[in-house]
Every structure is written in structure tokens, then in C-alpha cells.
Short mmCIF file of C-alpha atoms in Angstrom, two decimals:
data_model
loop_
_atom_site.label_atom_id
_atom_site.label_comp_id
_atom_site.label_asym_id
_atom_site.label_seq_id
_atom_site.Cartn_x
_atom_site.Cartn_y
_atom_site.Cartn_z
CA MET A 1 55.56 28.96 -35.26
CA LYS A 2 55.58 29.17 -38.98
CA ARG A 3 56.45 27.76 -42.30
CA ASP A 4 59.74 29.55 -42.58
CA ARG A 5 62.21 27.21 -40.98
CA ARG A 6 63.78 28.48 -37.88
CA GLY A 7 66.23 27.42 -35.27
CA VAL A 8 66.61 28.26 -31.65
CA ARG A 9 69.54 27.87 -29.29
CA ILE A 10 69.78 28.21 -25.50
CA ARG A 11 73.08 29.25 -24.01
CA ARG A 12 74.67 27.74 -20.92
CA ARG A 13 75.33 29.72 -17.83
CA GLY A 14 78.21 29.04 -15.53
CA GLY A 15 77.97 26.85 -12.45
CA ASP A 16 78.54 23.30 -11.30
CA ARG A 17 76.12 21.17 -13.31
CA GLU A 18 75.86 17.70 -14.65
CA ALA A 19 75.27 17.61 -18.38
CA GLY A 20 73.81 14.75 -20.29
CA ARG A 21 70.94 13.46 -22.37
CA GLY A 22 67.60 12.24 -21.12
CA GLY A 23 67.06 14.40 -18.12
CA SER A 24 70.47 15.45 -16.80
CA GLY A 25 71.90 18.94 -16.84
CA ILE A 26 70.47 19.93 -13.45
CA GLU A 27 72.21 22.40 -11.19
CA ARG A 28 73.51 20.64 -8.10
CA GLY A 29 71.58 21.38 -4.95
CA LYS A 30 68.31 22.05 -6.78
CA PRO A 31 66.99 18.71 -8.03
CA GLY A 32 64.48 18.94 -10.83
CA VAL A 33 65.22 22.59 -11.64
CA ALA A 34 66.84 23.17 -15.01
CA ARG A 35 69.10 26.18 -14.68
CA ARG A 36 70.95 25.89 -17.99
CA SER A 37 69.66 28.35 -20.46
CA GLY A 38 70.60 29.41 -23.89
CA LEU A 39 68.32 27.93 -26.44
CA ALA A 40 69.42 27.03 -29.91
CA GLY A 41 66.98 25.96 -32.46
CA LEU A 42 66.35 25.03 -36.05
CA GLY A 43 62.82 25.63 -37.07
CA GLY A 44 59.90 26.45 -39.31
CA TRP A 45 56.76 24.44 -39.93
CA GLY A 46 57.58 22.68 -43.16
CA GLN A 47 55.03 23.37 -45.84
CA GLN A 48 52.45 25.08 -43.68
CA VAL A 49 51.79 28.77 -44.11
CA GLY A 50 50.89 30.84 -41.08
CA ASP A 51 52.44 32.44 -38.04
CA ARG A 52 53.88 29.48 -36.17
CA SER A 53 57.63 30.03 -36.47
CA TRP A 54 57.61 33.64 -35.39
CA ARG A 55 55.00 32.94 -32.70
CA GLY A 56 57.25 30.25 -31.22
CA LEU A 57 60.19 32.60 -31.49
CA GLN A 58 58.34 35.33 -29.62
CA CYS A 59 57.24 32.95 -26.88
CA LEU A 60 60.90 32.10 -26.26
CA VAL A 61 62.00 35.73 -26.25
CA HIS A 62 59.78 36.77 -23.33
CA PRO A 63 61.43 34.33 -20.86
CA ARG A 64 64.79 35.99 -21.66
CA GLU A 65 64.11 39.00 -19.43
CA PRO A 66 67.18 39.38 -17.16
CA SER A 67 66.80 37.61 -13.83
CA GLU A 68 68.61 34.97 -11.83
CA ASP A 69 65.95 32.40 -12.69
CA ALA A 70 65.54 33.35 -16.36
CA LEU A 71 64.49 30.38 -18.48
CA VAL A 72 66.34 31.51 -21.61
CA SER A 73 69.49 33.60 -21.52
CA ARG A 74 70.53 33.33 -25.16
CA LEU A 75 68.54 32.65 -28.28
CA GLU A 76 69.79 32.22 -31.83
CA VAL A 77 67.97 31.34 -35.05
CA VAL A 78 68.79 29.05 -37.97
CA THR A 79 66.83 29.34 -41.22
CA LEU A 80 66.93 27.59 -44.57
CA PRO A 81 67.80 29.65 -47.66
CA SER A 82 64.69 31.29 -49.09
CA ARG A 83 63.62 30.11 -52.55
CA GLN A 84 61.11 32.92 -52.90
CA PRO A 85 61.61 36.67 -53.33
CA GLY A 86 61.52 38.67 -50.14
CA ASP A 87 62.65 37.75 -46.66
CA LEU A 88 61.33 34.81 -44.66
CA PRO A 89 58.89 35.97 -41.96
CA VAL A 90 60.81 34.14 -39.25
CA ARG A 91 64.06 35.79 -40.31
CA SER A 92 62.37 39.19 -40.28
CA CYS A 93 60.97 38.42 -36.85
CA ALA A 94 64.39 37.36 -35.55
CA ARG A 95 65.97 40.57 -36.80
CA GLU A 96 63.18 42.63 -35.30
CA LEU A 97 63.86 40.90 -31.98
CA GLN A 98 67.60 41.50 -32.49
CA LEU A 99 68.46 37.78 -32.47
CA PRO A 100 71.49 36.35 -34.28
CA VAL A 101 70.46 34.53 -37.49
CA HIS A 102 72.38 31.72 -39.22
CA GLU A 103 71.61 30.16 -42.59
CA TRP A 104 71.64 26.36 -42.91
CA PRO A 105 73.93 24.40 -43.04
CA HIS A 106 75.65 26.86 -40.67
CA THR A 107 74.18 26.43 -37.20
CA GLY A 108 76.16 28.94 -35.16
CA PRO A 109 78.63 28.42 -32.30
CA VAL A 110 79.30 24.79 -31.38
CA GLY A 111 78.87 23.53 -27.83
CA GLN A 112 77.44 26.75 -26.38
CA PHE A 113 73.79 25.80 -26.10
CA ASP A 114 71.77 23.39 -24.01
CA VAL A 115 68.87 22.43 -26.24
CA GLY A 116 67.73 22.82 -29.82
CA VAL A 117 64.15 23.34 -30.98
CA VAL A 118 62.86 22.60 -34.48
CA ALA A 119 59.45 22.85 -36.07
CA SER A 120 59.24 20.88 -39.33
CA PHE A 121 62.62 22.19 -40.30
CA GLY A 122 62.61 20.04 -43.42
CA ARG A 123 66.17 18.78 -43.01
CA LEU A 124 67.41 15.57 -41.43
CA LEU A 125 69.72 16.29 -38.48
CA SER A 126 72.90 14.29 -38.01
CA GLU A 127 73.77 12.58 -34.76
CA ASP A 128 76.84 14.81 -34.44
CA LEU A 129 74.65 17.92 -34.56
CA ILE A 130 72.14 16.56 -32.06
CA LEU A 131 74.92 15.59 -29.64
CA GLN A 132 76.08 19.21 -29.52
CA PHE A 133 73.09 19.86 -27.25
CA PRO A 134 73.19 18.25 -23.77
CA TYR A 135 69.39 18.08 -23.73
CA GLY A 136 69.14 17.07 -27.37
CA VAL A 137 66.85 18.65 -29.99
CA LEU A 138 63.09 18.99 -29.52
CA ASN A 139 60.54 19.05 -32.34
CA VAL A 140 57.20 20.86 -32.09
CA HIS A 141 54.91 18.95 -34.46
CA PRO A 142 51.31 20.06 -35.23
CA SER A 143 49.59 16.69 -35.09
CA HIS A 144 48.74 13.96 -32.61
CA LEU A 145 51.61 11.65 -33.52
CA PRO A 146 51.95 9.03 -34.85
CA ARG A 147 49.08 10.32 -37.03
CA TRP A 148 50.32 12.59 -39.83
CA ARG A 149 54.07 12.25 -39.75
CA GLY A 150 55.64 14.38 -42.44
CA PRO A 151 55.87 17.94 -43.79
CA ALA A 152 52.17 18.82 -44.20
CA PRO A 153 50.21 17.52 -41.17
CA ILE A 154 47.71 20.38 -40.96
CA PHE A 155 46.83 20.18 -44.65
CA HIS A 156 46.09 16.47 -44.30
CA THR A 157 44.19 16.92 -41.03
CA VAL A 158 41.71 19.22 -42.77
CA LEU A 159 41.72 17.36 -46.08
CA HIS A 160 40.73 14.08 -44.44
CA GLY A 161 38.11 15.69 -42.19
CA ASP A 162 39.73 14.77 -38.86
CA LYS A 163 37.58 15.80 -35.90
CA VAL A 164 40.52 15.81 -33.47
CA THR A 165 44.18 16.68 -33.96
CA GLY A 166 46.85 17.84 -31.52
CA VAL A 167 50.36 19.09 -30.89
CA THR A 168 53.29 16.86 -30.01
CA ILE A 169 56.61 17.88 -28.46
CA MET A 170 59.01 15.08 -29.32
CA GLU A 171 62.71 14.28 -29.23
CA ILE A 172 64.53 14.32 -32.56
CA ARG A 173 66.16 11.11 -33.74
CA PRO A 174 69.16 11.28 -36.11
CA LYS A 175 68.41 11.00 -39.83
CA ARG A 176 64.69 10.30 -39.37
CA PHE A 177 61.55 12.43 -39.41
CA ASP A 178 58.87 12.49 -36.70
CA VAL A 179 59.63 9.13 -35.09
CA GLY A 180 61.24 10.18 -31.79
CA PRO A 181 59.87 9.70 -28.27
CA ILE A 182 56.94 11.87 -27.16
CA ILE A 183 57.81 14.37 -24.43
CA LYS A 184 54.46 16.17 -24.23
CA GLN A 185 51.28 15.71 -26.23
CA GLU A 186 47.84 17.30 -26.13
CA GLU A 187 44.72 16.78 -28.23
CA PHE A 188 42.92 19.64 -29.94
CA PRO A 189 39.37 19.49 -31.39
CA VAL A 190 39.15 20.67 -34.99
CA PRO A 191 36.36 23.28 -35.29
CA PRO A 192 33.69 22.57 -37.94
CA HIS A 193 34.33 24.20 -41.34
CA CYS A 194 37.84 25.13 -40.21
CA THR A 195 40.48 25.90 -42.87
CA ALA A 196 44.09 24.79 -42.64
CA LYS A 197 45.17 28.40 -42.27
CA GLU A 198 42.79 28.96 -39.34
CA LEU A 199 43.78 25.68 -37.69
CA GLU A 200 47.46 26.56 -37.99
CA VAL A 201 46.99 29.75 -35.98
CA MET A 202 45.25 27.79 -33.21
CA LEU A 203 47.88 25.06 -33.10
CA SER A 204 50.72 27.59 -33.17
CA LYS A 205 49.48 29.17 -29.95
CA LYS A 206 49.03 25.80 -28.31
CA GLY A 207 52.45 24.57 -29.46
CA ALA A 208 54.21 27.69 -28.19
CA ASN A 209 52.63 27.33 -24.73
CA MET A 210 53.46 23.61 -24.60
CA LEU A 211 57.07 24.30 -25.55
CA ILE A 212 57.51 26.80 -22.71
CA SER A 213 55.93 24.30 -20.31
CA VAL A 214 58.43 21.61 -21.37
CA LEU A 215 61.43 23.94 -21.14
CA LYS A 216 60.49 25.08 -17.66
CA ASN A 217 60.99 21.56 -16.37
CA LEU A 218 63.08 20.00 -19.11
CA PRO A 219 64.95 17.30 -17.13
CA GLU A 220 61.72 15.93 -15.68
CA SER A 221 59.97 16.17 -19.05
CA LEU A 222 62.73 14.18 -20.75
CA LYS A 223 62.72 11.63 -17.97
CA ASN A 224 59.02 10.93 -18.59
CA LYS A 225 59.22 10.66 -22.39
CA ARG A 226 57.60 7.66 -24.08
CA GLU A 227 57.96 5.95 -27.43
CA GLN A 228 55.34 6.59 -30.09
CA PRO A 229 52.67 3.90 -30.58
CA LYS A 230 53.30 1.55 -33.48
CA GLU A 231 49.60 1.56 -34.34
CA GLY A 232 47.83 4.42 -36.10
CA VAL A 233 50.80 5.66 -38.13
CA THR A 234 49.82 7.83 -41.10
CA PHE A 235 51.92 10.05 -43.35
CA ALA A 236 51.40 13.64 -44.50
CA PRO A 237 53.42 14.08 -47.71
CA LYS A 238 54.09 17.49 -49.19
CA ILE A 239 51.19 19.02 -51.09
CA THR A 240 51.94 19.99 -54.69
CA ILE A 241 50.08 22.26 -57.07
CA ALA A 242 48.77 19.18 -58.91
CA LYS A 243 46.52 18.55 -55.90
CA SER A 244 44.67 21.80 -56.68
CA CYS A 245 43.14 20.39 -59.88
CA ILE A 246 39.49 19.47 -59.30
CA ILE A 247 38.60 16.03 -60.63
CA TRP A 248 34.93 16.57 -61.44
CA GLU A 249 34.38 12.96 -62.50
CA GLU A 250 35.54 11.57 -59.14
CA GLN A 251 35.21 14.15 -56.38
CA THR A 252 31.93 14.92 -54.62
CA ALA A 253 30.86 18.45 -53.75
CA ALA A 254 31.79 17.81 -50.11
CA GLN A 255 35.25 16.59 -51.10
CA ILE A 256 35.86 19.66 -53.27
CA ILE A 257 34.87 21.99 -50.42
CA GLN A 258 37.15 20.04 -48.07
CA LEU A 259 40.02 20.33 -50.56
CA HIS A 260 39.47 24.08 -50.75
CA ARG A 261 39.57 24.38 -46.95
CA ALA A 262 42.77 22.38 -46.83
CA ILE A 263 44.88 23.98 -49.57
CA GLY A 264 42.93 26.92 -51.00
CA SER A 265 44.97 29.53 -49.12
CA VAL A 266 48.17 28.22 -50.73
CA PHE A 267 46.97 26.71 -54.01
CA PRO A 268 43.64 28.06 -55.35
CA LEU A 269 41.67 25.20 -56.89
CA GLN A 270 42.00 25.00 -60.68
CA THR A 271 39.84 23.78 -63.52
CA LEU A 272 39.35 24.13 -67.27
CA TRP A 273 36.73 26.29 -68.93
CA LYS A 274 36.53 26.13 -72.73
CA GLY A 275 40.16 25.06 -72.90
CA THR A 276 41.44 27.83 -70.60
CA THR A 277 42.75 27.34 -67.08
CA VAL A 278 40.76 29.20 -64.44
CA LYS A 279 41.23 29.41 -60.67
CA LEU A 280 38.32 29.25 -58.26
CA ARG A 281 38.19 31.03 -54.89
CA ASP A 282 35.72 31.68 -52.09
CA PHE A 283 33.77 28.43 -52.21
CA VAL A 284 30.29 28.32 -50.71
CA GLU A 285 28.46 25.29 -49.42
CA VAL A 286 25.19 24.99 -51.34
CA ASP A 287 24.81 21.23 -51.09
CA ASN A 288 22.21 21.60 -48.32
CA ILE A 289 20.01 23.94 -50.39
CA PRO A 290 17.04 22.13 -52.01
CA GLY A 291 17.61 21.72 -55.72
CA PHE A 292 21.39 22.17 -55.44
CA GLU A 293 22.40 18.76 -54.07
CA GLY A 294 25.82 17.86 -55.44
CA TRP A 295 26.57 21.45 -56.51
CA VAL A 296 29.52 23.63 -55.50
CA GLY A 297 29.10 27.39 -55.07
CA ILE A 298 31.90 29.79 -56.04
CA LYS A 299 32.06 33.54 -55.42
CA THR A 300 35.31 34.37 -57.26
CA VAL A 301 36.77 33.23 -60.59
CA ILE A 302 40.23 34.14 -61.85
CA LEU A 303 40.32 34.19 -65.66
CA LYS A 304 43.05 36.59 -66.82
CA LYS A 305 41.86 38.77 -63.93
CA GLN A 306 39.82 38.27 -60.76
CA LEU A 307 36.07 38.34 -61.34
CA THR A 308 33.04 37.92 -59.15
CA ALA A 309 30.80 35.01 -60.05
CA VAL A 310 28.19 37.46 -61.35
CA ASP A 311 30.75 39.25 -63.58
CA PHE A 312 32.04 35.94 -64.87
CA TYR A 313 28.54 34.81 -65.81
CA ASN A 314 27.54 38.13 -67.38
CA GLY A 315 30.79 38.57 -69.26
CA TYR A 316 31.47 35.03 -70.45
CA MET A 317 28.56 32.66 -69.96
CA HIS A 318 25.36 34.64 -70.41
CA THR A 319 25.45 34.81 -74.22
CA TRP A 320 26.14 31.08 -74.44
CA PHE A 321 23.19 30.18 -72.26
CA GLN A 322 20.93 32.48 -74.28
CA GLN A 323 21.24 29.96 -77.11
CA ASN A 324 19.46 27.43 -74.87
CA SER A 325 21.25 24.50 -76.43
CA ARG A 326 22.07 21.35 -74.47
CA THR A 327 25.30 21.01 -76.46
CA VAL A 328 26.32 24.58 -75.66
CA HIS A 329 25.53 24.08 -71.98
CA GLN A 330 27.74 21.01 -71.96
CA GLU A 331 30.60 22.97 -73.51
CA CYS A 332 30.24 25.67 -70.86
CA ARG A 333 30.83 23.27 -67.99
CA PHE A 334 34.07 23.23 -66.04
CA GLN A 335 36.33 20.35 -67.08
CA THR A 336 39.09 18.53 -65.22
CA LEU A 337 42.51 20.13 -65.66
CA LYS A 338 45.44 17.74 -65.96
CA LEU A 339 48.83 19.27 -65.28
CA SER A 340 51.80 17.74 -67.05
CA THR A 341 54.42 16.34 -64.70
CA PRO A 342 57.87 17.79 -65.45
CA LYS A 343 60.45 15.17 -66.29
CA LYS A 344 63.37 14.96 -63.92
CA THR A 345 66.74 15.74 -65.44
CA PRO A 346 69.10 12.79 -64.92
CA LYS A 347 71.95 13.52 -62.57
CA LYS A 348 75.50 13.63 -63.94
CA LYS A 349 76.38 10.33 -62.28
CA GLU A 350 73.37 8.63 -63.89
CA ILE A 351 74.28 9.99 -67.33
CA LEU A 352 77.87 8.84 -66.89
CA ALA A 353 76.72 5.36 -65.91
CA GLN A 354 74.56 5.15 -69.01
CA ASP A 355 77.51 6.19 -71.22
CA ILE A 356 79.73 3.52 -69.70
CA LYS A 357 77.12 0.81 -70.31
CA GLN A 358 76.81 1.82 -73.93
#
């Protein structure tokens, strides 16, 4: 599943069934077999970039093949409005799969689906919306909850050097993020030197398979849910572009490399060179090379245009170093870039309140 916010809905079939939360909704005469289908969902993976939303969407499409025991008979998608030019990948995927698409806050037909599925949708769901689904709304979260609650769990997993992460299928609670009971949870070892983008692909496959496993036996899965532990709670706030500024005075070479692995695919790391902002890509670990302890290797520099490290040195730095001056060498070093924080514009109500007080 992917960053692009998606929703999924499963449609009911006819028949004599009991409907209800927490494990009901089973066709009479076949205990433990969930025969309702029609999946409705609201999804995306928050801030993460990758292929998770459409991968989850595809995994739900395959069980829709016509048969008496089909897991999913109807699937619909809900996306958030796109703030960027071009279509959202999950919306494109839904259209390619010929699935109905709704744009939030519109969530499609009311009362026609059994369960909702979200993946870091980025919007709090009301109790009224959740109650439209007899089986509730499930959330596929790419971390081993309660570690890394929030919109950017994979970024923070890599940034903090976690050796183990996981995927959690949980039940959504009204008006709260990532606090619901755990329905299914599995650990996943983080490969050495793994980037957030690479880890996202791995977790997307695992999450899609876990979701299908839960849906195949949904009543029993809901019956066995458990509350999240109160210990070990950590939060994964949204990553902003300010995080991409290297703080040379504070960060070690290892921390800079780790930062690049975590956010470099979304926000190239930035620094100052002779008063000009430059972006750095394609970092190389040189800290284990004798004579380069504490150094960071870079293959690509973006200064007006993309340059190789060799071209950057030959075109900009070589003549400076020819002067062989300690002062000049100091001036040629990268410096910490400090981005100015934009001031928030007061809301109309706040301005009105200030006028009244005056």
C-alpha cells in the first residue's frame, strides 16, 4: 500500500446473517466462516512514498474473482484530494482496476459494506462513519505498535536505526490515531543499510498478505484482538523539509548517513556552500576507510544543476584549493543551512478576538 490515501469497501451479499462488531456477521450454519463480502476502505500510507496503497488494493482485487466463496465481492476506493500536480498513484491504480473512486469527505454508499480498511489515511474517522461497517474499520500500520505511532513510522524506523520493525493490523478507534486493539501483528527484521524506500516495499508486501489473512477469517480475528501495551509507546511525527538540513556541528558521519537513508528519497539533504544552498545525493560510507574517520562521501551535488562529485570539485573547488590557504579551505567547507520557519497566518476568529480585546 502506498502514500496516496486510499479507501476500500466490501459489499454485503444476501442471506441470513448476524451482523455486529467484534466478531459477528457470520452466516448461520457455518460458524467461523465470514461470508459477507464487499470491502470498503479509506487508505494510503500517510507520509511514506512507495507502492503500498496500490499493492494493498491489488491484493484485494484478486479475491474478487466470481465464485460462491469469494472473499471480496465489491471494492470501492476513497482518496484524499491531491495537493500535487498529477494523479495520485492509488487513484490511477483504482481506475486501471475499474474500481469506483470517491474523494474525501465523500465515502460512497452508506450501509452497503461490511468492513473498511485504512492505511495511514491521515484523517480522524468519526464514530458514525466507523459504525457504518458491521466489522468496523481496520488499519494496516507499518510498525510494531505501540512503537512509532503516527504518520511517518518507516522514516523513524530507519532514522533511529531500529534492527526490528513490523506490521500491525489494528482496529480503528474514533477520533484517535493508532491506538486501537491489535488484530494481527508480525515482526520484520530491518536489513542492514536499508533505506526507508526499500523497507517500505518489503513492509507493503507483508502488510498486504497479513490483511488478506485477517479478512479470510475476520470474525475469529476480531474475537482474538488484544489491547496495545502501555509500555514502549513512541511517536513518529511527520517529517518536514527542515529535517533535511545537515547540522555539521552536531551530527556524526554515521548520523548523516542514517538521515540520508531515512529521508533522502523524499528530501535530499541540504547544506550551504559559500552562501549558496546545495543538495547532496548518493552518499557513500567512507568512515571505515583509514584516514577518513568522521568523513561523509558524496557522489552527487546539485548546485543550479546536478553534478558529479568530480565535476563539482573541478568546476568550483579546484581553483580555491590551488591557493593552498588554510583560510580558503575553511571557506570552502559545507556549512549548516538554517531554513526560516514560515509564520502562521492568524485565523479569522483569532483576529476578531484580538480586535474585540483592543
